[in-house]
Amino acid sequence: MTVERQTMEVDIACVGFGPAMGGFLTTLSRAMVDENGLPLLESGVMPGMPLQLLCYERADDISFGVSGVVTRARSIRTSFPDLNLEEIPLVCPVCDEKVLYLLDPLGASRRSSGIRMMDTFAGMLSDKKTCSYELPYIPPFLSKHEGLVLSVGQFTQWAGSRLMASGLVQIWPGMPVSEPLIEQNRVVGIRLADQGANKDGTPASGFMPGMDIRAALTVVGDGPIGPVGQALDRHFGFPEGNHQREWAVGMKAVVELPENCQLKPGTVLHTIGYPEPEIFGFLYVYPDRVASLGIFVPSWFDSPVRASYRYLQHWMMHPAIWPNLEGGTLRSWGAKSLQESGKRGEPFLVGDGYARIGEGSGSTNVLTGSGLDEAWATGVQLAEGVAELLRSGKPFSRKNLEESYLVRRRDSWVEREGKEAEKARDGFQKGVLTGLIGMGLTGMTGGLLNLGGHISRPYERIPNLEDFCREKIAPAKVRELLKEAVTKGTSLSDTVMDQLGWPQIPLDGKLLISQQDALLMGGKVQAAPGYADHVVVIDPKLCDSCCPQLCVEICSGQALTYREGGGAPQFDREKCVHCGACIWNCTKPLEADGERCNIDFRAGAGGLHSAEN
Amino acid sequence: MDGGYHIVVCGSIVPDPLQTLAPVEGPTGPSLKNEMMLPAVLDPWAGHALYEAAHLAKNMPGSKVWLVSLGPKQKLQQLMMSIAQKVSFELVVLDGPAGGFTDPCEVASVLAGGIETIQGLDRSRLLLFGGCASASRDAGVTMQMVGEQLGITDQFLGVDELVVQPDGTLKILERSEGGQYQVSVCAAAPALLAWATGNLPEPPNNPQIGMANMRTVMPALQKALPAKVGAEGVSFLSVELPKQRRETRIVRDMPPDEIAREIVDWIKG
């Protein structure tokens, strides 16, 4: 059905407002006016007016989402040389750093012989009370000395407010972008998501087709799972040898620490070893007894029932962590997919009419585990290039963008350090111990020596459920648990964890709460009516033979659930936190494209609804 | 009506109702913990008033809508990112506190003063809209006082519907007790309507409206008039959150009657 759409013309259309877009718009807006505030760059679509620079953000506000980070903030500090940290809530200089190797006090986790050897060694030196071993030395590539702990949400809100106050940029939240507009391989703008639609996308009452926003330049900073970036990847492909096969879901919370907590603001704690060796953890302390904490569940954690929430709670209850948290209150919660392919996941960064920045452009450094400042830097680099092109009146062709933006990016520390880090995580394909050795090797030699290797697609790694459980759960019992979960629509990962020896979490209604309560009390998740479902199974027939359905188990918000009678899972968009874990956890590849699986993550409104993150 | 109406809507920010709110005692009295960090929305009742105003303006050629907003400038700026995409209006900003710990009479004075600065406002065509109460203070008296200060004696509260009749009179439905409506007919503007929820859905986001609004919204924010509003002379004896109990369970295939029975037992227990 052809839908008539309204069109609007702007000079530059931007997709997504995160750190990268913050860097882009901050830098470009400064180039738009002179020291007296008089415009320097005239609009090509509204002659006589300043450049029409519009940014569309999917979430209900620009600061939503949960993410505390620790960053050296080099590029950010360059952009704001007089940065007054007191202007930004939840920011603090790093004052103390620790890396803890956590032993398993419960004996429930799956540990290889190599990890058990590490446990033995660490056990001899460990603090018995906290069941952990503090690394006596933090290698330089992991150190965040002179860095900042900050809240991405509060930082983007601060940056966004400054931009809006300038009057030079328009930022529109609550406006998901459904796709790029491509004509003869040139990106000519974007299409906004339809409003007033049914779940299946068909028009409902009050249907308003998404407007086409045409622009000479489209800047795409919609993150690692953004639909516009994904559409560009599908259309233009990836450079030879590049792919996005490495992911993690970061599930995080902001916690009000108990009054007796001794942790100082600026404390940075990273953990390895527990609740599973594959799962890393972090805790960053802000001022006023607030902390950001969480875990990362990676795509090389080879479990057919991997899930995040209960693991997060077990991590919080570890003897090394819990004394700092007991009696605290959950303030917010959420989850997000992280693109961990880094430089290897870099798509085509420019083309006729478009440019990519931020995490979706492969800017994350997978050795240091840092992405915020790198993303900001890519935005700055693009803005400098764009300003140069605008001043010289040159069009936004691929060639011109290569010569203005790409040159800057390739010449920057982001590229240099990203290249060094490129193979840092390859060792994890073979196991945790190999991965840690590989990271160390890469880090200590500046990328000269690596434990490289073939990177499997996530679905290629997932074992059969019975094989996975065989050591502790008999196959017949596994089949029984599976049948029960599918019939009752309950979590299989929970029941498997019960059987594997993980104790029930003692819920206290304040900090340790049920996953649904976390969704509501922590994430304040909601979704406005009138939008189509944004998580869509591409070929439902493929789901008939999929059991257990890992997309259901990993779903951070329990928005995907087993369908009675089998088949494609059901999706409740009002619970979706837009983490995107479903797309890389699906175990059914498409016949036409082995890099892509059977779930499409489209433009959608709503999701996490908290700025305390 | 020839020439349409001049519709002035009073409405400001309230903390997003989904957030966890906690009162704290500060040097100037009670406030909300981390209020400046919490996302804000347009007060829901004022929001309905604004959408009704826009709907009326669209159907009455020559009409114009103003939004007069008392709140911290920085938070209002954030609010505009969502509201300004929905309906066309001209913004008047009064830079001051918007929390619930203020005196309605002071707020009304400031709002009335702000309205009086609107250039070209035709009092003979004035419809003053607002929410019947606010989600911050919920005094339920502010709009009446604004109206009084502006000399508007035709006042309607808890409004859900306004129809401009063929003869130009205004037929207004106000909520009254027992789920009923009082139907009034007002001969002409000026009139005050303090809205309940009305009957209109929230408008979708429209980029063209947003773009047009931003031309006036940003200058309005920059020209914001400072507003002295507080609760001087008032002492708050106590401030507390309503007590709540919470339990969340997900069930499948449970008959609605059984769910209802369980909820009733839980409430009684």
Short mmCIF file of C-alpha atoms in Angstrom, two decimals, chain A residues 128-538:
data_model
loop_
_atom_site.label_atom_id
_atom_site.label_comp_id
_atom_site.label_asym_id
_atom_site.label_seq_id
_atom_site.Cartn_x
_atom_site.Cartn_y
_atom_site.Cartn_z
CA LYS A 128 38.55 -14.98 52.88
CA LYS A 129 35.85 -12.70 54.18
CA THR A 130 35.15 -11.10 50.83
CA CYS A 131 36.00 -14.17 48.79
CA SER A 132 38.00 -12.05 46.40
CA TYR A 133 41.50 -11.19 45.38
CA GLU A 134 42.44 -7.61 44.62
CA LEU A 135 44.87 -7.37 41.72
CA PRO A 136 47.97 -5.67 43.08
CA TYR A 137 48.60 -3.96 39.78
CA ILE A 138 46.25 -2.39 37.27
CA PRO A 139 47.84 -2.41 33.85
CA PRO A 140 47.99 1.04 32.23
CA PHE A 141 45.56 0.07 29.47
CA LEU A 142 42.87 -0.62 32.07
CA SER A 143 43.66 2.26 34.39
CA LYS A 144 41.30 5.23 34.56
CA HIS A 145 43.72 7.41 36.48
CA GLU A 146 42.74 11.10 36.24
CA GLY A 147 39.46 10.05 34.68
CA LEU A 148 35.88 10.83 35.59
CA VAL A 149 32.98 8.67 36.66
CA LEU A 150 29.88 10.06 35.13
CA SER A 151 26.32 9.31 34.18
CA VAL A 152 25.81 9.21 30.44
CA GLY A 153 22.22 10.29 30.92
CA GLN A 154 23.05 13.34 32.98
CA PHE A 155 25.94 14.25 30.71
CA THR A 156 23.82 14.07 27.56
CA GLN A 157 21.09 16.05 29.27
CA TRP A 158 23.63 18.73 30.17
CA ALA A 159 25.13 18.79 26.68
CA GLY A 160 21.67 18.79 25.09
CA SER A 161 20.48 21.68 27.26
CA ARG A 162 23.43 23.80 26.20
CA LEU A 163 22.72 23.02 22.57
CA MET A 164 19.05 23.87 22.84
CA ALA A 165 19.83 27.09 24.68
CA SER A 166 22.06 28.15 21.79
CA GLY A 167 19.00 28.17 19.53
CA LEU A 168 21.17 26.80 16.74
CA VAL A 169 20.11 23.18 16.95
CA GLN A 170 16.75 21.49 17.27
CA ILE A 171 16.65 18.22 19.19
CA TRP A 172 13.42 16.28 19.08
CA PRO A 173 13.02 13.34 21.44
CA GLY A 174 10.16 10.89 21.13
CA MET A 175 10.74 10.81 17.35
CA PRO A 176 11.96 7.40 16.23
CA VAL A 177 13.46 7.27 12.75
CA SER A 178 12.43 4.20 10.83
CA GLU A 179 14.83 4.20 7.91
CA PRO A 180 17.20 6.18 5.73
CA LEU A 181 15.95 7.41 2.38
CA ILE A 182 18.25 6.06 -0.29
CA GLU A 183 18.02 7.03 -3.95
CA GLN A 184 20.51 5.50 -6.35
CA ASN A 185 22.92 4.71 -3.55
CA ARG A 186 22.78 8.25 -2.21
CA VAL A 187 21.27 8.90 1.21
CA VAL A 188 18.87 11.81 0.76
CA GLY A 189 17.36 11.94 4.22
CA ILE A 190 15.37 9.92 6.72
CA ARG A 191 11.85 8.72 7.26
CA LEU A 192 10.24 9.15 10.67
CA ALA A 193 8.22 6.31 12.18
CA ASP A 194 4.51 6.18 11.51
CA GLN A 195 2.27 7.24 14.38
CA GLY A 196 -1.27 6.07 15.06
CA ALA A 197 -0.46 2.57 13.86
CA ASN A 198 -1.54 -0.85 15.02
CA LYS A 199 0.94 -3.37 16.42
CA ASP A 200 1.45 -4.78 12.94
CA GLY A 201 2.06 -1.35 11.44
CA THR A 202 -1.28 -1.01 9.68
CA PRO A 203 -3.05 2.33 10.10
CA ALA A 204 -5.23 2.76 13.18
CA SER A 205 -7.35 5.77 14.09
CA GLY A 206 -5.31 8.94 14.09
CA PHE A 207 -2.82 7.43 11.65
CA MET A 208 -0.08 9.88 10.75
CA PRO A 209 2.46 8.61 8.25
CA GLY A 210 6.01 9.35 9.26
CA MET A 211 7.34 12.42 7.56
CA ASP A 212 10.21 12.27 5.12
CA ILE A 213 12.96 14.62 6.20
CA ARG A 214 15.17 15.34 3.22
CA ALA A 215 18.66 16.59 3.83
CA ALA A 216 21.90 17.10 1.99
CA LEU A 217 23.64 15.29 4.85
CA THR A 218 22.32 12.60 7.17
CA VAL A 219 24.40 11.98 10.27
CA VAL A 220 23.76 8.58 11.81
CA GLY A 221 24.57 8.17 15.49
CA ASP A 222 21.82 5.78 16.52
CA GLY A 223 24.02 3.36 18.37
CA PRO A 224 24.89 -0.28 17.75
CA ILE A 225 21.32 -1.47 17.18
CA GLY A 226 19.71 1.61 15.67
CA PRO A 227 17.47 0.77 12.69
CA VAL A 228 18.94 3.46 10.44
CA GLY A 229 22.50 2.24 10.97
CA GLN A 230 21.36 -1.33 10.45
CA ALA A 231 19.59 -0.38 7.23
CA LEU A 232 22.75 1.27 5.94
CA ASP A 233 24.74 -1.84 6.85
CA ARG A 234 22.29 -4.02 4.94
CA HIS A 235 22.30 -1.75 1.91
CA PHE A 236 25.98 -0.94 1.65
CA GLY A 237 27.46 -3.98 3.39
CA PHE A 238 30.64 -3.93 5.44
CA PRO A 239 34.22 -3.34 4.37
CA GLU A 240 36.04 -6.56 3.52
CA GLY A 241 36.80 -8.58 6.64
CA ASN A 242 34.62 -6.50 8.93
CA HIS A 243 31.62 -7.80 10.80
CA GLN A 244 29.72 -7.30 14.02
CA ARG A 245 29.83 -10.68 15.72
CA GLU A 246 30.85 -9.69 19.23
CA TRP A 247 28.34 -8.26 21.60
CA ALA A 248 27.45 -7.98 25.22
CA VAL A 249 24.39 -6.91 27.10
CA GLY A 250 25.17 -4.51 29.90
CA MET A 251 22.56 -4.67 32.62
CA LYS A 252 23.02 -1.86 35.07
CA ALA A 253 21.46 -0.07 37.96
CA VAL A 254 21.83 3.14 39.91
CA VAL A 255 21.71 2.52 43.63
CA GLU A 256 21.44 4.76 46.64
CA LEU A 257 24.10 3.33 48.91
CA PRO A 258 23.35 2.65 52.56
CA GLU A 259 24.31 5.31 55.06
CA ASN A 260 27.12 3.22 56.49
CA CYS A 261 28.78 2.64 53.11
CA GLN A 262 32.46 3.43 53.26
CA LEU A 263 33.06 3.79 49.53
CA LYS A 264 34.24 7.25 48.59
CA PRO A 265 32.90 9.21 45.61
CA GLY A 266 35.19 8.54 42.68
CA THR A 267 35.76 4.89 43.56
CA VAL A 268 36.06 2.64 40.50
CA LEU A 269 35.67 -1.07 40.99
CA HIS A 270 35.91 -3.63 38.19
CA THR A 271 35.40 -7.33 38.76
CA ILE A 272 36.11 -10.57 36.93
CA GLY A 273 35.33 -14.16 37.77
CA TYR A 274 31.77 -14.16 39.11
CA PRO A 275 28.86 -14.89 38.79
CA GLU A 276 30.28 -16.72 35.79
CA PRO A 277 33.88 -16.31 34.65
CA GLU A 278 32.60 -14.75 31.43
CA ILE A 279 30.69 -12.03 33.24
CA PHE A 280 32.54 -8.83 34.13
CA GLY A 281 31.18 -6.34 36.65
CA PHE A 282 31.62 -2.72 37.60
CA LEU A 283 30.73 -0.33 40.38
CA TYR A 284 31.36 3.42 40.17
CA VAL A 285 30.61 5.72 43.07
CA TYR A 286 29.18 9.18 42.51
CA PRO A 287 28.76 11.90 45.13
CA ASP A 288 25.91 11.81 47.66
CA ARG A 289 26.03 8.06 48.22
CA VAL A 290 24.93 7.11 44.74
CA ALA A 291 26.56 4.38 42.69
CA SER A 292 26.24 3.01 39.21
CA LEU A 293 26.81 -0.74 38.99
CA GLY A 294 26.24 -3.63 36.67
CA ILE A 295 27.43 -6.62 34.71
CA PHE A 296 28.20 -7.47 31.09
CA VAL A 297 26.92 -10.74 29.64
CA PRO A 298 28.90 -11.37 26.44
CA SER A 299 28.06 -13.22 23.26
CA TRP A 300 30.92 -15.64 24.01
CA PHE A 301 29.23 -16.79 27.20
CA ASP A 302 28.08 -20.02 25.61
CA SER A 303 24.85 -20.78 27.36
CA PRO A 304 21.61 -21.64 25.59
CA VAL A 305 19.73 -20.06 28.50
CA ARG A 306 21.91 -17.06 29.25
CA ALA A 307 20.09 -14.27 30.98
CA SER A 308 21.20 -11.18 32.84
CA TYR A 309 18.92 -10.14 35.65
CA ARG A 310 19.41 -12.93 38.13
CA TYR A 311 23.14 -12.93 37.43
CA LEU A 312 23.16 -9.21 38.24
CA GLN A 313 21.54 -9.93 41.59
CA HIS A 314 23.96 -12.73 42.41
CA TRP A 315 26.83 -10.42 41.54
CA MET A 316 25.43 -7.76 43.86
CA MET A 317 25.22 -10.35 46.63
CA HIS A 318 28.84 -11.46 46.31
CA PRO A 319 30.64 -11.01 49.65
CA ALA A 320 33.02 -8.47 48.08
CA ILE A 321 30.17 -6.31 46.81
CA TRP A 322 27.22 -6.84 49.15
CA PRO A 323 28.62 -5.15 52.28
CA ASN A 324 28.67 -1.92 50.28
CA LEU A 325 25.11 -2.34 49.03
CA GLU A 326 23.11 -4.00 51.79
CA GLY A 327 20.40 -1.64 52.97
CA GLY A 328 20.59 0.43 49.79
CA THR A 329 17.76 1.35 47.44
CA LEU A 330 17.42 0.82 43.72
CA ARG A 331 16.97 4.18 41.98
CA SER A 332 17.00 3.11 38.36
CA TRP A 333 17.71 0.12 36.19
CA GLY A 334 18.16 -0.72 32.56
CA ALA A 335 20.08 -2.60 29.92
CA LYS A 336 21.81 -1.96 26.64
CA SER A 337 23.61 -3.96 23.97
CA LEU A 338 27.25 -3.09 23.48
CA GLN A 339 28.94 -3.57 20.13
CA GLU A 340 32.19 -5.29 21.10
CA SER A 341 33.70 -5.83 17.68
CA GLY A 342 35.31 -2.41 17.93
CA LYS A 343 37.36 -1.45 14.89
CA ARG A 344 36.54 -4.75 13.25
CA GLY A 345 32.87 -3.82 13.43
CA GLU A 346 33.37 -0.56 11.57
CA PRO A 347 30.89 -0.15 8.72
CA PHE A 348 31.39 2.17 5.74
CA LEU A 349 31.76 5.43 7.64
CA VAL A 350 30.77 7.73 4.81
CA GLY A 351 28.88 7.65 1.57
CA ASP A 352 27.13 10.07 -0.68
CA GLY A 353 24.92 12.07 1.66
CA TYR A 354 25.69 10.31 4.93
CA ALA A 355 28.23 9.80 7.68
CA ARG A 356 28.38 7.48 10.68
CA ILE A 357 29.60 8.34 14.15
CA GLY A 358 29.66 6.78 17.59
CA GLU A 359 29.34 3.23 18.81
CA GLY A 360 27.50 2.09 15.69
CA SER A 361 30.51 3.21 13.66
CA GLY A 362 32.86 0.93 15.56
CA SER A 363 34.47 3.58 17.73
CA THR A 364 34.49 1.61 20.99
CA ASN A 365 37.90 0.58 22.26
CA VAL A 366 37.48 -3.08 23.15
CA LEU A 367 40.74 -3.28 25.07
CA THR A 368 40.12 -0.46 27.51
CA GLY A 369 36.37 -1.03 27.43
CA SER A 370 35.76 2.65 26.77
CA GLY A 371 33.35 4.17 24.34
CA LEU A 372 31.89 7.44 25.60
CA ASP A 373 34.85 9.68 24.89
CA GLU A 374 35.67 7.85 21.68
CA ALA A 375 32.11 8.37 20.46
CA TRP A 376 32.24 12.07 21.37
CA ALA A 377 35.52 12.39 19.48
CA THR A 378 34.07 10.90 16.29
CA GLY A 379 31.28 13.46 16.46
CA VAL A 380 33.79 16.27 16.84
CA GLN A 381 35.81 14.96 13.89
CA LEU A 382 32.76 14.80 11.67
CA ALA A 383 31.64 18.29 12.67
CA GLU A 384 35.04 19.74 11.84
CA GLY A 385 34.90 18.06 8.46
CA VAL A 386 31.35 19.19 7.80
CA ALA A 387 32.15 22.77 8.76
CA GLU A 388 35.06 22.71 6.35
CA LEU A 389 32.81 21.49 3.54
CA LEU A 390 30.11 24.03 4.33
CA ARG A 391 32.56 26.90 4.35
CA SER A 392 33.96 25.88 0.99
CA GLY A 393 30.52 25.18 -0.48
CA LYS A 394 31.39 21.60 -1.34
CA PRO A 395 28.71 18.93 -1.51
CA PHE A 396 28.48 16.05 0.97
CA SER A 397 29.76 13.42 -1.41
CA ARG A 398 31.56 10.31 -0.28
CA LYS A 399 34.83 11.69 -1.63
CA ASN A 400 34.48 15.01 0.13
CA LEU A 401 33.47 13.37 3.41
CA GLU A 402 36.42 11.02 3.14
CA GLU A 403 38.74 13.96 2.63
CA SER A 404 37.28 15.98 5.50
CA TYR A 405 35.92 13.60 8.15
CA LEU A 406 37.65 10.33 7.48
CA VAL A 407 41.08 11.90 7.25
CA ARG A 408 40.61 13.43 10.68
CA ARG A 409 39.32 10.20 12.15
CA ARG A 410 42.11 8.08 10.71
CA ASP A 411 44.65 10.51 12.05
CA SER A 412 43.25 10.56 15.57
CA TRP A 413 43.92 8.75 18.82
CA VAL A 414 40.56 7.01 18.42
CA GLU A 415 41.82 5.26 15.30
CA ARG A 416 45.29 4.63 16.65
CA GLU A 417 44.12 3.14 19.90
CA GLY A 418 41.22 1.34 18.24
CA LYS A 419 43.64 -0.34 15.84
CA GLU A 420 45.87 -1.42 18.72
CA ALA A 421 42.84 -2.86 20.46
CA GLU A 422 41.37 -4.54 17.42
CA LYS A 423 42.26 -8.12 18.35
CA ALA A 424 42.30 -7.62 22.11
CA ARG A 425 39.29 -9.82 22.74
CA ASP A 426 39.86 -12.53 20.18
CA GLY A 427 41.16 -14.89 22.82
CA PHE A 428 37.74 -15.00 24.47
CA GLN A 429 36.52 -17.02 21.52
CA LYS A 430 38.47 -19.91 22.98
CA GLY A 431 37.78 -19.30 26.66
CA VAL A 432 37.97 -16.82 29.49
CA LEU A 433 41.54 -17.55 30.51
CA THR A 434 42.73 -17.34 26.92
CA GLY A 435 40.81 -14.12 26.55
CA LEU A 436 42.37 -12.55 29.62
CA ILE A 437 45.82 -13.58 28.47
CA GLY A 438 45.05 -12.19 25.04
CA MET A 439 43.92 -8.87 26.46
CA GLY A 440 47.04 -8.66 28.55
CA LEU A 441 49.22 -9.44 25.57
CA THR A 442 47.53 -6.85 23.40
CA GLY A 443 47.55 -4.27 26.15
CA MET A 444 51.16 -4.71 27.14
CA THR A 445 52.50 -4.68 23.57
CA GLY A 446 50.29 -1.91 22.22
CA GLY A 447 48.58 -4.34 19.86
CA LEU A 448 51.80 -5.75 18.38
CA LEU A 449 51.15 -9.19 19.82
CA ASN A 450 47.69 -10.70 19.97
CA LEU A 451 45.98 -14.00 20.43
CA GLY A 452 44.06 -13.63 17.20
CA GLY A 453 41.69 -16.15 15.76
CA HIS A 454 38.46 -16.84 14.00
CA ILE A 455 35.46 -15.02 15.38
CA SER A 456 32.35 -17.16 15.36
CA ARG A 457 28.93 -15.76 14.83
CA PRO A 458 27.07 -15.73 18.17
CA TYR A 459 24.57 -18.39 17.11
CA GLU A 460 27.37 -20.73 16.04
CA ARG A 461 28.57 -20.97 19.62
CA ILE A 462 25.37 -21.94 21.41
CA PRO A 463 25.43 -25.53 22.68
CA ASN A 464 22.52 -27.87 22.94
CA LEU A 465 20.67 -27.38 26.23
CA GLU A 466 20.99 -30.97 27.38
CA ASP A 467 24.72 -30.96 26.69
CA PHE A 468 25.09 -27.67 28.53
CA CYS A 469 23.35 -29.03 31.63
CA ARG A 470 24.65 -32.58 31.45
CA GLU A 471 27.11 -32.36 34.36
CA LYS A 472 24.46 -31.39 36.87
CA ILE A 473 21.00 -32.01 35.36
CA ALA A 474 19.89 -35.25 33.73
CA PRO A 475 18.58 -34.89 30.16
CA ALA A 476 15.11 -36.08 31.13
CA LYS A 477 14.91 -33.41 33.81
CA VAL A 478 16.10 -30.80 31.33
CA ARG A 479 13.32 -31.75 28.94
CA GLU A 480 10.82 -31.53 31.77
CA LEU A 481 12.02 -28.06 32.78
CA LEU A 482 11.88 -26.91 29.19
CA LYS A 483 8.35 -28.15 28.72
CA GLU A 484 7.23 -26.45 31.94
CA ALA A 485 8.81 -23.13 30.97
CA VAL A 486 7.27 -23.12 27.53
CA THR A 487 3.84 -24.18 28.80
CA LYS A 488 3.71 -21.73 31.70
CA GLY A 489 5.58 -18.93 29.99
CA THR A 490 8.12 -18.78 32.79
CA SER A 491 11.85 -18.27 32.63
CA LEU A 492 13.77 -21.41 31.75
CA SER A 493 17.04 -19.76 32.72
CA ASP A 494 15.73 -19.27 36.26
CA THR A 495 14.72 -22.89 36.69
CA VAL A 496 17.99 -24.10 35.17
CA MET A 497 19.93 -21.84 37.51
CA ASP A 498 17.93 -23.26 40.43
CA GLN A 499 18.93 -26.76 39.37
CA LEU A 500 22.56 -25.75 38.87
CA GLY A 501 22.76 -24.70 42.51
CA TRP A 502 22.12 -20.99 42.38
CA PRO A 503 20.06 -20.06 45.44
CA GLN A 504 16.92 -17.98 45.24
CA ILE A 505 17.47 -14.27 45.65
CA PRO A 506 16.06 -13.01 48.96
CA LEU A 507 13.95 -10.16 47.64
CA ASP A 508 13.74 -7.17 49.96
CA GLY A 509 11.52 -4.90 47.86
CA LYS A 510 14.11 -2.08 47.94
CA LEU A 511 17.26 -3.19 46.24
CA LEU A 512 16.71 -6.84 45.48
CA ILE A 513 13.43 -6.82 43.63
CA SER A 514 11.76 -9.00 41.03
CA GLN A 515 12.61 -8.40 37.40
CA GLN A 516 9.18 -6.99 36.67
CA ASP A 517 9.46 -4.65 39.62
CA ALA A 518 12.84 -3.51 38.30
CA LEU A 519 11.18 -2.78 34.99
CA LEU A 520 8.51 -0.67 36.61
CA MET A 521 10.20 0.83 39.67
CA GLY A 522 13.68 1.08 38.23
CA GLY A 523 13.34 1.49 34.48
CA LYS A 524 9.91 3.19 34.64
CA VAL A 525 9.42 1.45 31.31
CA GLN A 526 6.51 2.52 29.19
CA ALA A 527 5.52 2.73 25.57
CA ALA A 528 3.10 5.25 24.12
CA PRO A 529 0.32 3.71 22.03
CA GLY A 530 0.12 4.21 18.32
CA TYR A 531 3.38 2.65 17.20
CA ALA A 532 3.97 -0.67 15.49
CA ASP A 533 5.87 -3.39 17.32
CA HIS A 534 9.56 -2.73 16.84
CA VAL A 535 10.80 -6.25 17.55
CA VAL A 536 9.63 -8.37 14.67
CA VAL A 537 10.30 -11.98 13.83
CA ILE A 538 11.25 -12.04 10.16
#
